[in-house]
Amino acid sequence: MPEAAVPPTRSLTRLRSAAADCRACDLYRDATQTVFGEGPRDAAVMLVGETPGDVEDREGRPFAGPAGRLLDRALEEAGLDRDRAYVSNAVKHFRFHREGKRRIHEKPDAGQIAACRPWLRAELAAVRPRVLVVLGATAAATILGRSFRVTKQHGEALEWADYAAGSPLTTDDGPPIDDAVVVATVHPSAVLRSRERDAAYAGFVADLGTVARVLA
């Protein structure tokens, strides 16, 4: 597979257009379209999840399905506005298998995550958020490294500078951003799957509340 052809620009419009033709991994073959991030380039908050789901793949927007609706509600309860945030995923194409007519989400593999890494790096460099919110284990491994554990450090206000050197997003050209506060939490889909959903949701909102306090 060819490497991702990321243009040298901070224009999200140009990045999105280039990503639409990405063939850096095999996921483009079955996915409907590339699901690039969305939101203002001057967003103070950037949220990064794992990969698009079925609804996102069809609509072309990140977090447009059930997990996205839960995220929107949690952001509002935490005092944050999704419309003022930039929202994306570590991987831009939907990975799935079929069960009858249903398309069932599958976690992207290491090669697919690595192939998409240049796009996330470019998004971070374009937006340069004050706070970077990591949603779930895949996003955490992609941004902070495989040793990071969301279960142990969720809801903490962490300094990007403490993780930049070991981040998979850091290349020979340096890290994609110089500084930011990083807040890790669960992926909203994990809240939907939880047997104790009310408690999981309350914890999710509490973690996002850290973001609101950092921005205050």
Coordinates of N, CA and C in Angstrom, one line a residue:
M1 N 0.8 -1.2 0.0 CA 0.0 0.0 0.0 C 0.9 1.3 0.0
P2 N 0.5 2.3 -0.7 CA 1.2 3.5 -0.7 C 1.0 4.3 0.6
E3 N 2.0 5.2 0.9 CA 1.8 6.0 2.1 C 0.7 7.0 1.9
A4 N 0.1 7.5 3.0 CA -0.9 8.5 2.9 C -0.3 9.8 2.3
A5 N -0.9 10.3 1.2 CA -0.4 11.5 0.5 C -1.0 12.8 1.2
V6 N -0.4 13.1 2.3 CA -0.9 14.3 3.1 C -0.3 15.6 2.5
P7 N -1.0 16.5 2.1 CA -0.5 17.8 1.6 C 0.1 18.6 2.7
P8 N 1.2 19.4 2.4 CA 1.8 20.2 3.5 C 1.0 21.5 3.7
T9 N -0.1 21.4 4.4 CA -1.0 22.5 4.6 C -1.7 22.5 5.9
R10 N -2.1 23.6 6.5 CA -2.9 23.6 7.6 C -4.4 23.9 7.3
S11 N -4.7 23.8 6.0 CA -6.1 24.0 5.5 C -6.8 22.7 5.7
L12 N -7.8 22.7 6.6 CA -8.6 21.5 6.8 C -9.4 21.2 5.5
T13 N -9.8 22.1 4.8 CA -10.5 21.9 3.5 C -9.6 21.1 2.5
R14 N -8.4 21.5 2.4 CA -7.5 20.8 1.5 C -7.1 19.4 2.1
L15 N -6.9 19.3 3.4 CA -6.7 18.0 4.0 C -7.8 17.0 3.8
R16 N -9.0 17.5 4.0 CA -10.2 16.7 3.8 C -10.4 16.2 2.4
S17 N -10.1 17.1 1.4 CA -10.2 16.7 0.0 C -9.2 15.7 -0.4
A18 N -7.9 15.8 0.1 CA -6.9 14.8 -0.1 C -7.2 13.5 0.5
A19 N -7.7 13.5 1.7 CA -8.0 12.3 2.4 C -9.1 11.5 1.7
A20 N -10.0 12.2 1.0 CA -11.1 11.5 0.3 C -10.6 10.4 -0.7
D21 N -9.3 10.6 -1.1 CA -8.8 9.7 -2.1 C -7.7 8.8 -1.5
C22 N -7.6 8.7 -0.2 CA -6.6 7.9 0.5 C -6.7 6.4 0.2
R23 N -5.6 5.8 -0.2 CA -5.5 4.4 -0.4 C -4.4 3.8 0.4
A24 N -4.1 4.4 1.5 CA -2.9 3.9 2.3 C -3.1 2.6 3.0
C25 N -4.3 2.2 3.2 CA -4.6 0.9 3.7 C -5.8 0.3 2.9
D26 N -6.2 -0.9 3.3 CA -7.2 -1.6 2.5 C -8.6 -1.3 2.9
L27 N -8.8 -0.4 3.9 CA -10.2 -0.2 4.4 C -11.1 0.6 3.3
Y28 N -10.4 1.3 2.5 CA -11.2 2.1 1.5 C -12.0 1.2 0.5
R29 N -11.6 0.0 0.4 CA -12.2 -0.9 -0.6 C -13.7 -1.2 -0.3
D30 N -14.0 -1.4 1.0 CA -15.3 -1.7 1.4 C -16.1 -0.5 2.0
A31 N -15.4 0.5 2.5 CA -16.1 1.6 3.2 C -16.8 2.5 2.1
T32 N -17.8 3.1 2.5 CA -18.5 4.0 1.6 C -17.7 5.2 1.2
Q33 N -17.0 5.8 2.2 CA -16.2 7.0 2.0 C -15.3 7.3 3.2
T34 N -14.3 8.2 3.0 CA -13.5 8.6 4.1 C -14.3 9.5 5.0
V35 N -14.2 9.3 6.3 CA -14.9 10.1 7.3 C -13.8 11.0 8.0
F36 N -13.6 12.2 7.5 CA -12.6 13.1 8.0 C -13.2 13.8 9.2
G37 N -12.3 14.4 10.0 CA -12.8 15.2 11.1 C -13.6 16.4 10.7
E38 N -14.3 17.0 11.7 CA -15.1 18.2 11.4 C -15.1 19.1 12.6
G39 N -15.2 20.4 12.3 CA -15.2 21.4 13.3 C -14.3 22.6 12.9
P40 N -14.3 23.7 13.7 CA -13.5 24.9 13.3 C -12.0 24.7 13.5
R41 N -11.2 25.3 12.7 CA -9.8 25.1 12.8 C -9.2 25.8 14.0
D42 N -10.0 26.8 14.6 CA -9.5 27.4 15.8 C -10.2 26.9 17.0
A43 N -10.6 25.6 16.9 CA -11.3 25.0 18.1 C -10.3 24.9 19.3
A44 N -10.8 25.2 20.4 CA -9.9 25.0 21.6 C -9.9 23.6 22.1
V45 N -10.9 22.8 21.7 CA -11.0 21.4 22.1 C -11.0 20.5 20.9
M46 N -10.2 19.5 20.9 CA -10.2 18.5 19.8 C -10.4 17.1 20.5
L47 N -11.4 16.4 20.0 CA -11.8 15.1 20.5 C -11.4 14.0 19.4
V48 N -10.8 12.9 19.8 CA -10.4 11.9 18.9 C -10.8 10.5 19.4
G49 N -11.6 9.9 18.5 CA -12.1 8.5 18.8 C -11.3 7.5 18.1
E50 N -12.0 6.3 17.8 CA -11.3 5.2 17.2 C -11.5 5.2 15.7
T51 N -12.7 5.0 15.2 CA -13.0 4.8 13.8 C -14.4 5.1 13.5
P52 N -14.8 5.4 12.3 CA -16.3 5.6 12.0 C -17.0 4.3 12.2
G53 N -18.3 4.5 12.5 CA -19.2 3.4 12.6 C -20.1 3.3 11.3
D54 N -21.1 2.5 11.4 CA -22.0 2.4 10.2 C -22.7 3.7 9.8
V55 N -23.3 4.4 10.7 CA -23.9 5.6 10.4 C -22.9 6.7 9.9
E56 N -21.8 6.8 10.5 CA -20.8 7.7 10.1 C -20.3 7.4 8.7
D57 N -20.1 6.1 8.4 CA -19.7 5.7 7.1 C -20.7 6.2 6.0
R58 N -21.9 6.1 6.3 CA -23.0 6.4 5.3 C -23.1 7.9 5.2
E59 N -23.0 8.6 6.3 CA -23.2 10.1 6.3 C -22.0 10.9 6.1
G60 N -20.8 10.3 6.3 CA -19.6 11.0 6.1 C -19.2 12.0 7.2
R61 N -19.8 11.8 8.4 CA -19.5 12.7 9.5 C -19.1 11.9 10.7
P62 N -18.1 12.3 11.5 CA -17.7 11.6 12.7 C -18.7 11.7 13.8
F63 N -18.9 10.7 14.5 CA -19.8 10.7 15.7 C -21.2 11.2 15.3
A64 N -21.8 10.6 14.3 CA -23.1 10.9 13.8 C -24.1 9.9 14.3
G65 N -23.7 8.8 14.8 CA -24.6 7.7 15.2 C -25.0 7.7 16.7
P66 N -25.4 6.6 17.3 CA -25.8 6.6 18.7 C -24.7 7.0 19.6
A67 N -23.4 6.6 19.4 CA -22.3 7.1 20.3 C -22.2 8.6 20.2
G68 N -22.4 9.1 19.0 CA -22.2 10.5 18.8 C -23.3 11.3 19.5
R69 N -24.5 10.8 19.5 CA -25.6 11.4 20.2 C -25.4 11.4 21.7
L70 N -24.8 10.3 22.2 CA -24.5 10.3 23.7 C -23.3 11.3 24.0
L71 N -22.4 11.3 23.1 CA -21.3 12.3 23.2 C -21.8 13.7 23.3
D72 N -22.7 14.1 22.4 CA -23.3 15.4 22.4 C -24.0 15.7 23.7
R73 N -24.7 14.8 24.2 CA -25.4 15.0 25.5 C -24.5 15.2 26.6
A74 N -23.4 14.4 26.6 CA -22.4 14.4 27.7 C -21.7 15.7 27.6
L75 N -21.3 16.2 26.4 CA -20.6 17.4 26.3 C -21.4 18.6 26.8
E76 N -22.7 18.6 26.5 CA -23.6 19.7 27.0 C -23.7 19.7 28.5
E77 N -23.8 18.5 29.1 CA -23.9 18.4 30.5 C -22.6 18.8 31.2
A78 N -21.5 18.7 30.5 CA -20.2 19.0 31.1 C -19.9 20.5 30.8
G79 N -20.8 21.2 30.1 CA -20.6 22.6 29.8 C -19.8 22.9 28.6
L80 N -19.8 22.0 27.7 CA -19.0 22.1 26.4 C -19.9 22.1 25.2
D81 N -19.5 22.7 24.1 CA -20.3 22.9 22.9 C -19.6 22.1 21.8
R82 N -20.3 21.1 21.3 CA -19.6 20.3 20.2 C -19.4 21.1 19.0
D83 N -20.3 22.1 18.7 CA -20.1 22.9 17.5 C -18.8 23.7 17.5
R84 N -18.3 23.9 18.7 CA -17.1 24.7 18.9 C -15.8 23.8 19.0
A85 N -16.0 22.5 19.0 CA -14.9 21.6 19.1 C -14.6 20.9 17.7
Y86 N -13.4 20.4 17.6 CA -13.1 19.6 16.4 C -13.1 18.2 16.8
V87 N -13.8 17.4 16.0 CA -14.1 16.0 16.3 C -13.5 15.1 15.2
S88 N -12.8 14.1 15.5 CA -12.2 13.2 14.5 C -12.0 11.8 15.1
N89 N -11.4 10.9 14.3 CA -11.1 9.6 14.7 C -9.6 9.2 14.3
A90 N -9.1 8.3 15.0 CA -7.7 7.8 14.7 C -7.6 7.2 13.3
V91 N -8.7 6.5 12.9 CA -8.8 5.9 11.6 C -10.0 6.5 10.8
K92 N -9.9 6.8 9.6 CA -10.9 7.5 8.8 C -11.8 6.7 8.0
H93 N -11.6 5.4 7.9 CA -12.5 4.5 7.2 C -13.2 3.4 8.1
F94 N -14.4 3.0 7.8 CA -15.1 2.1 8.6 C -14.6 0.6 8.3
R95 N -14.3 -0.1 9.4 CA -13.9 -1.5 9.3 C -15.1 -2.3 9.9
F96 N -15.5 -3.3 9.1 CA -16.7 -4.1 9.5 C -16.7 -5.5 8.9
H97 N -17.5 -6.3 9.4 CA -17.9 -7.6 8.8 C -19.4 -7.6 8.7
R98 N -19.9 -8.5 7.8 CA -21.3 -8.5 7.6 C -21.9 -9.7 8.3
E99 N -23.1 -9.5 8.9 CA -23.9 -10.5 9.5 C -25.3 -10.3 8.9
G100 N -25.6 -11.0 7.8 CA -26.8 -10.8 7.1 C -26.7 -9.4 6.4
K101 N -27.7 -8.6 6.6 CA -27.6 -7.3 6.0 C -26.9 -6.2 6.9
R102 N -26.6 -6.6 8.1 CA -26.0 -5.7 9.1 C -24.5 -5.6 8.9
R103 N -23.9 -4.5 9.1 CA -22.5 -4.3 9.0 C -22.0 -4.0 10.5
I104 N -21.2 -5.0 11.0 CA -20.8 -5.0 12.4 C -19.4 -4.4 12.5
H105 N -19.2 -3.4 13.3 CA -18.0 -2.8 13.5 C -16.9 -3.7 14.0
E106 N -15.7 -3.5 13.4 CA -14.5 -4.2 13.9 C -13.4 -3.2 14.2
K107 N -12.6 -3.5 15.2 CA -11.5 -2.7 15.6 C -10.4 -2.7 14.5
P108 N -9.9 -1.5 14.1 CA -8.9 -1.5 13.1 C -7.6 -2.1 13.6
D109 N -6.8 -2.7 12.7 CA -5.6 -3.4 13.2 C -4.4 -2.4 13.2
A110 N -3.3 -2.9 13.7 CA -2.2 -1.9 13.8 C -1.7 -1.3 12.5
G111 N -1.7 -2.1 11.5 CA -1.3 -1.5 10.2 C -2.2 -0.4 9.7
Q112 N -3.5 -0.6 9.9 CA -4.5 0.4 9.4 C -4.4 1.6 10.3
I113 N -4.2 1.5 11.6 CA -4.0 2.6 12.4 C -2.7 3.4 12.0
A114 N -1.7 2.7 11.8 CA -0.4 3.3 11.4 C -0.6 4.1 10.0
A115 N -1.3 3.5 9.1 CA -1.5 4.1 7.8 C -2.2 5.4 7.9
C116 N -3.1 5.5 8.9 CA -3.9 6.7 9.0 C -3.3 7.7 9.9
R117 N -2.2 7.4 10.6 CA -1.6 8.3 11.5 C -1.2 9.6 10.9
P118 N -0.7 9.7 9.7 CA -0.3 11.0 9.1 C -1.5 12.0 9.0
W119 N -2.7 11.4 8.8 CA -3.9 12.3 8.7 C -4.2 12.9 10.1
L120 N -4.1 12.1 11.1 CA -4.4 12.7 12.5 C -3.3 13.7 12.9
R121 N -2.1 13.4 12.5 CA -1.0 14.3 12.8 C -1.3 15.6 12.1
A122 N -1.7 15.6 10.9 CA -2.0 16.8 10.1 C -3.2 17.6 10.7
E123 N -4.2 16.8 11.2 CA -5.3 17.5 11.8 C -4.9 18.2 13.1
L124 N -4.1 17.5 13.9 CA -3.6 18.2 15.1 C -2.8 19.4 14.8
A125 N -1.9 19.3 13.8 CA -1.0 20.4 13.5 C -1.9 21.6 12.9
A126 N -3.0 21.3 12.3 CA -3.9 22.4 11.7 C -4.7 23.0 12.8
V127 N -5.2 22.2 13.7 CA -6.1 22.8 14.8 C -5.4 23.4 16.0
R128 N -4.3 22.7 16.4 CA -3.5 23.1 17.6 C -4.4 23.4 18.8
P129 N -5.1 22.4 19.2 CA -6.1 22.7 20.3 C -5.4 23.0 21.7
R130 N -6.2 23.7 22.5 CA -5.7 23.8 23.9 C -5.8 22.6 24.7
V131 N -6.9 21.8 24.4 CA -7.2 20.6 25.1 C -7.5 19.5 24.1
L132 N -6.8 18.4 24.2 CA -6.9 17.2 23.3 C -7.6 16.1 24.2
V133 N -8.8 15.7 23.7 CA -9.6 14.7 24.4 C -9.4 13.4 23.7
V134 N -8.9 12.4 24.4 CA -8.7 11.0 23.9 C -9.8 10.1 24.3
L135 N -10.6 9.6 23.3 CA -11.7 8.8 23.6 C -11.4 7.3 23.3
G136 N -11.1 6.6 24.4 CA -10.9 5.2 24.3 C -9.5 4.7 24.1
A137 N -9.3 3.4 24.1 CA -8.0 2.8 24.1 C -7.2 3.0 22.8
T138 N -8.0 2.8 21.7 CA -7.3 2.9 20.4 C -6.8 4.3 20.1
A139 N -7.6 5.3 20.5 CA -7.1 6.7 20.3 C -5.9 7.0 21.3
A140 N -6.0 6.4 22.5 CA -4.9 6.6 23.5 C -3.6 6.0 23.0
A141 N -3.7 4.8 22.4 CA -2.5 4.2 21.9 C -1.9 5.0 20.8
T142 N -2.8 5.5 19.9 CA -2.3 6.2 18.7 C -1.7 7.5 19.1
I143 N -2.2 8.2 20.1 CA -1.7 9.5 20.5 C -0.7 9.5 21.6
L144 N -0.9 8.7 22.6 CA 0.0 8.7 23.8 C 0.9 7.5 23.9
G145 N 0.7 6.5 23.1 CA 1.6 5.3 23.1 C 0.8 4.1 23.7
R146 N 1.3 3.0 23.5 CA 0.6 1.7 23.8 C 0.6 1.5 25.3
S147 N 1.5 2.1 26.1 CA 1.6 1.8 27.5 C 0.6 2.6 28.3
F148 N 0.0 3.6 27.7 CA -1.0 4.4 28.4 C -2.3 3.6 28.6
R149 N -2.8 3.8 29.8 CA -4.0 3.1 30.2 C -5.1 4.1 30.6
V150 N -6.2 4.1 29.8 CA -7.3 5.0 30.1 C -7.9 4.7 31.4
T151 N -8.0 3.4 31.7 CA -8.7 3.0 33.0 C -8.0 3.6 34.2
K152 N -6.7 3.9 34.1 CA -5.9 4.3 35.3 C -5.8 5.9 35.3
Q153 N -5.9 6.5 34.2 CA -5.6 8.0 34.1 C -6.8 8.8 33.5
H154 N -7.9 8.2 33.4 CA -9.0 8.9 32.8 C -9.4 10.1 33.7
G155 N -9.8 11.2 33.0 CA -10.3 12.4 33.7 C -9.2 13.2 34.3
E156 N -7.9 12.9 34.1 CA -6.8 13.7 34.6 C -6.4 14.7 33.6
A157 N -6.0 15.9 34.0 CA -5.4 16.9 33.1 C -3.9 16.6 33.0
L158 N -3.5 16.1 31.8 CA -2.1 15.7 31.6 C -1.5 16.7 30.6
E159 N -0.2 16.8 30.7 CA 0.6 17.7 29.8 C 1.1 16.9 28.6
W160 N 0.7 17.4 27.4 CA 1.2 16.8 26.2 C 2.7 16.7 26.2
A161 N 3.4 17.7 26.7 CA 4.9 17.6 26.7 C 5.4 16.4 27.4
D162 N 4.7 15.8 28.3 CA 5.2 14.6 29.0 C 5.1 13.4 28.2
Y163 N 4.3 13.4 27.1 CA 4.1 12.3 26.2 C 4.6 12.5 24.8
A164 N 4.9 13.7 24.4 CA 5.2 14.0 23.0 C 6.4 13.1 22.5
A165 N 7.4 13.0 23.3 CA 8.6 12.2 22.8 C 8.3 10.8 22.4
G166 N 7.4 10.2 23.2 CA 7.0 8.8 23.0 C 5.8 8.6 22.2
S167 N 5.2 9.7 21.7 CA 3.9 9.5 20.9 C 4.2 9.0 19.5
P168 N 3.4 8.0 19.1 CA 3.5 7.5 17.7 C 3.3 8.6 16.7
L169 N 2.7 9.8 17.1 CA 2.5 10.9 16.1 C 3.7 11.7 15.9
T170 N 4.7 11.6 16.8 CA 6.0 12.3 16.7 C 6.9 11.7 15.7
T171 N 7.3 12.4 14.7 CA 8.2 11.9 13.7 C 9.6 12.6 13.8
D172 N 10.4 12.4 12.8 CA 11.7 13.1 12.7 C 11.6 14.6 12.6
D173 N 10.4 15.1 12.2 CA 10.1 16.5 12.1 C 9.7 17.1 13.4
G174 N 9.5 16.2 14.4 CA 9.0 16.6 15.7 C 7.6 16.3 16.0
P175 N 7.0 16.7 17.1 CA 5.6 16.4 17.4 C 4.7 17.3 16.6
P176 N 3.4 16.9 16.4 CA 2.5 17.7 15.6 C 2.1 19.0 16.3
I177 N 2.2 19.1 17.6 CA 1.8 20.3 18.4 C 2.9 20.5 19.5
D178 N 3.0 21.7 19.9 CA 4.0 22.0 20.9 C 3.5 21.8 22.3
D179 N 2.3 22.2 22.6 CA 1.8 22.0 23.9 C 0.2 21.9 23.9
A180 N -0.3 21.3 24.9 CA -1.7 21.1 25.0 C -2.0 20.3 26.3
V181 N -3.1 20.4 26.8 CA -3.6 19.6 27.9 C -4.3 18.4 27.3
V182 N -4.0 17.2 27.8 CA -4.6 16.0 27.3 C -5.5 15.4 28.4
V183 N -6.7 15.1 28.0 CA -7.7 14.4 28.9 C -8.1 13.1 28.3
A184 N -7.9 12.0 28.9 CA -8.4 10.7 28.4 C -9.7 10.3 29.1
T185 N -10.5 9.6 28.3 CA -11.7 9.1 28.9 C -12.2 7.9 28.0
V186 N -13.2 7.2 28.4 CA -13.7 6.1 27.6 C -14.3 6.6 26.3
H187 N -14.5 5.7 25.4 CA -15.2 5.9 24.1 C -16.7 5.9 24.5
P188 N -17.5 6.8 23.9 CA -18.9 6.8 24.2 C -19.6 5.5 23.9
S189 N -19.1 4.7 22.9 CA -19.7 3.4 22.6 C -19.6 2.5 23.8
A190 N -18.5 2.6 24.6 CA -18.3 1.8 25.8 C -19.4 2.1 26.8
V191 N -19.8 3.3 26.9 CA -20.9 3.7 27.8 C -22.2 3.0 27.4
L192 N -22.4 3.0 26.1 CA -23.6 2.4 25.5 C -23.6 0.9 25.8
R193 N -22.5 0.2 25.8 CA -22.4 -1.2 26.0 C -22.3 -1.6 27.5
S194 N -22.1 -0.7 28.4 CA -22.0 -1.0 29.8 C -23.2 -1.5 30.4
R195 N -23.0 -2.5 31.3 CA -24.2 -3.1 32.0 C -24.6 -2.1 33.1
E196 N -23.8 -1.2 33.5 CA -24.1 -0.2 34.5 C -24.0 1.2 33.8
R197 N -24.9 1.4 32.8 CA -24.8 2.5 31.9 C -24.9 3.9 32.7
D198 N -25.8 4.0 33.7 CA -25.9 5.2 34.4 C -24.6 5.6 35.0
A199 N -24.0 4.7 35.7 CA -22.7 5.0 36.4 C -21.6 5.3 35.3
A200 N -21.6 4.5 34.3 CA -20.6 4.8 33.2 C -20.8 6.1 32.6
Y201 N -22.0 6.5 32.4 CA -22.3 7.8 31.8 C -21.9 8.9 32.7
A202 N -22.2 8.8 34.0 CA -21.8 9.8 35.0 C -20.3 10.0 35.0
G203 N -19.6 8.9 35.0 CA -18.1 9.0 34.9 C -17.6 9.6 33.7
F204 N -18.3 9.4 32.6 CA -17.9 10.0 31.3 C -18.1 11.5 31.4
V205 N -19.2 11.9 31.9 CA -19.5 13.4 32.0 C -18.5 14.0 33.0
A206 N -18.2 13.3 34.1 CA -17.2 13.8 35.0 C -15.8 14.0 34.4
D207 N -15.4 13.1 33.5 CA -14.1 13.2 32.8 C -14.2 14.4 31.9
L208 N -15.3 14.6 31.2 CA -15.4 15.8 30.3 C -15.4 17.1 31.1
G209 N -15.9 17.0 32.3 CA -15.9 18.1 33.2 C -14.5 18.7 33.4
T210 N -13.5 17.8 33.4 CA -12.1 18.2 33.5 C -11.7 19.2 32.4
V211 N -12.2 18.9 31.2 CA -11.9 19.7 30.0 C -12.5 21.1 30.3
A212 N -13.8 21.2 30.7 CA -14.4 22.5 31.0 C -13.6 23.3 32.0
R213 N -13.1 22.6 33.0 CA -12.4 23.3 34.1 C -11.0 23.8 33.6
V214 N -10.4 23.1 32.7 CA -9.1 23.6 32.1 C -9.4 24.8 31.2
L215 N -10.5 24.9 30.5 CA -10.8 26.0 29.7 C -11.3 27.2 30.4
A216 N -11.8 27.0 31.7 CA -12.4 28.1 32.4 C -11.4 29.2 32.8

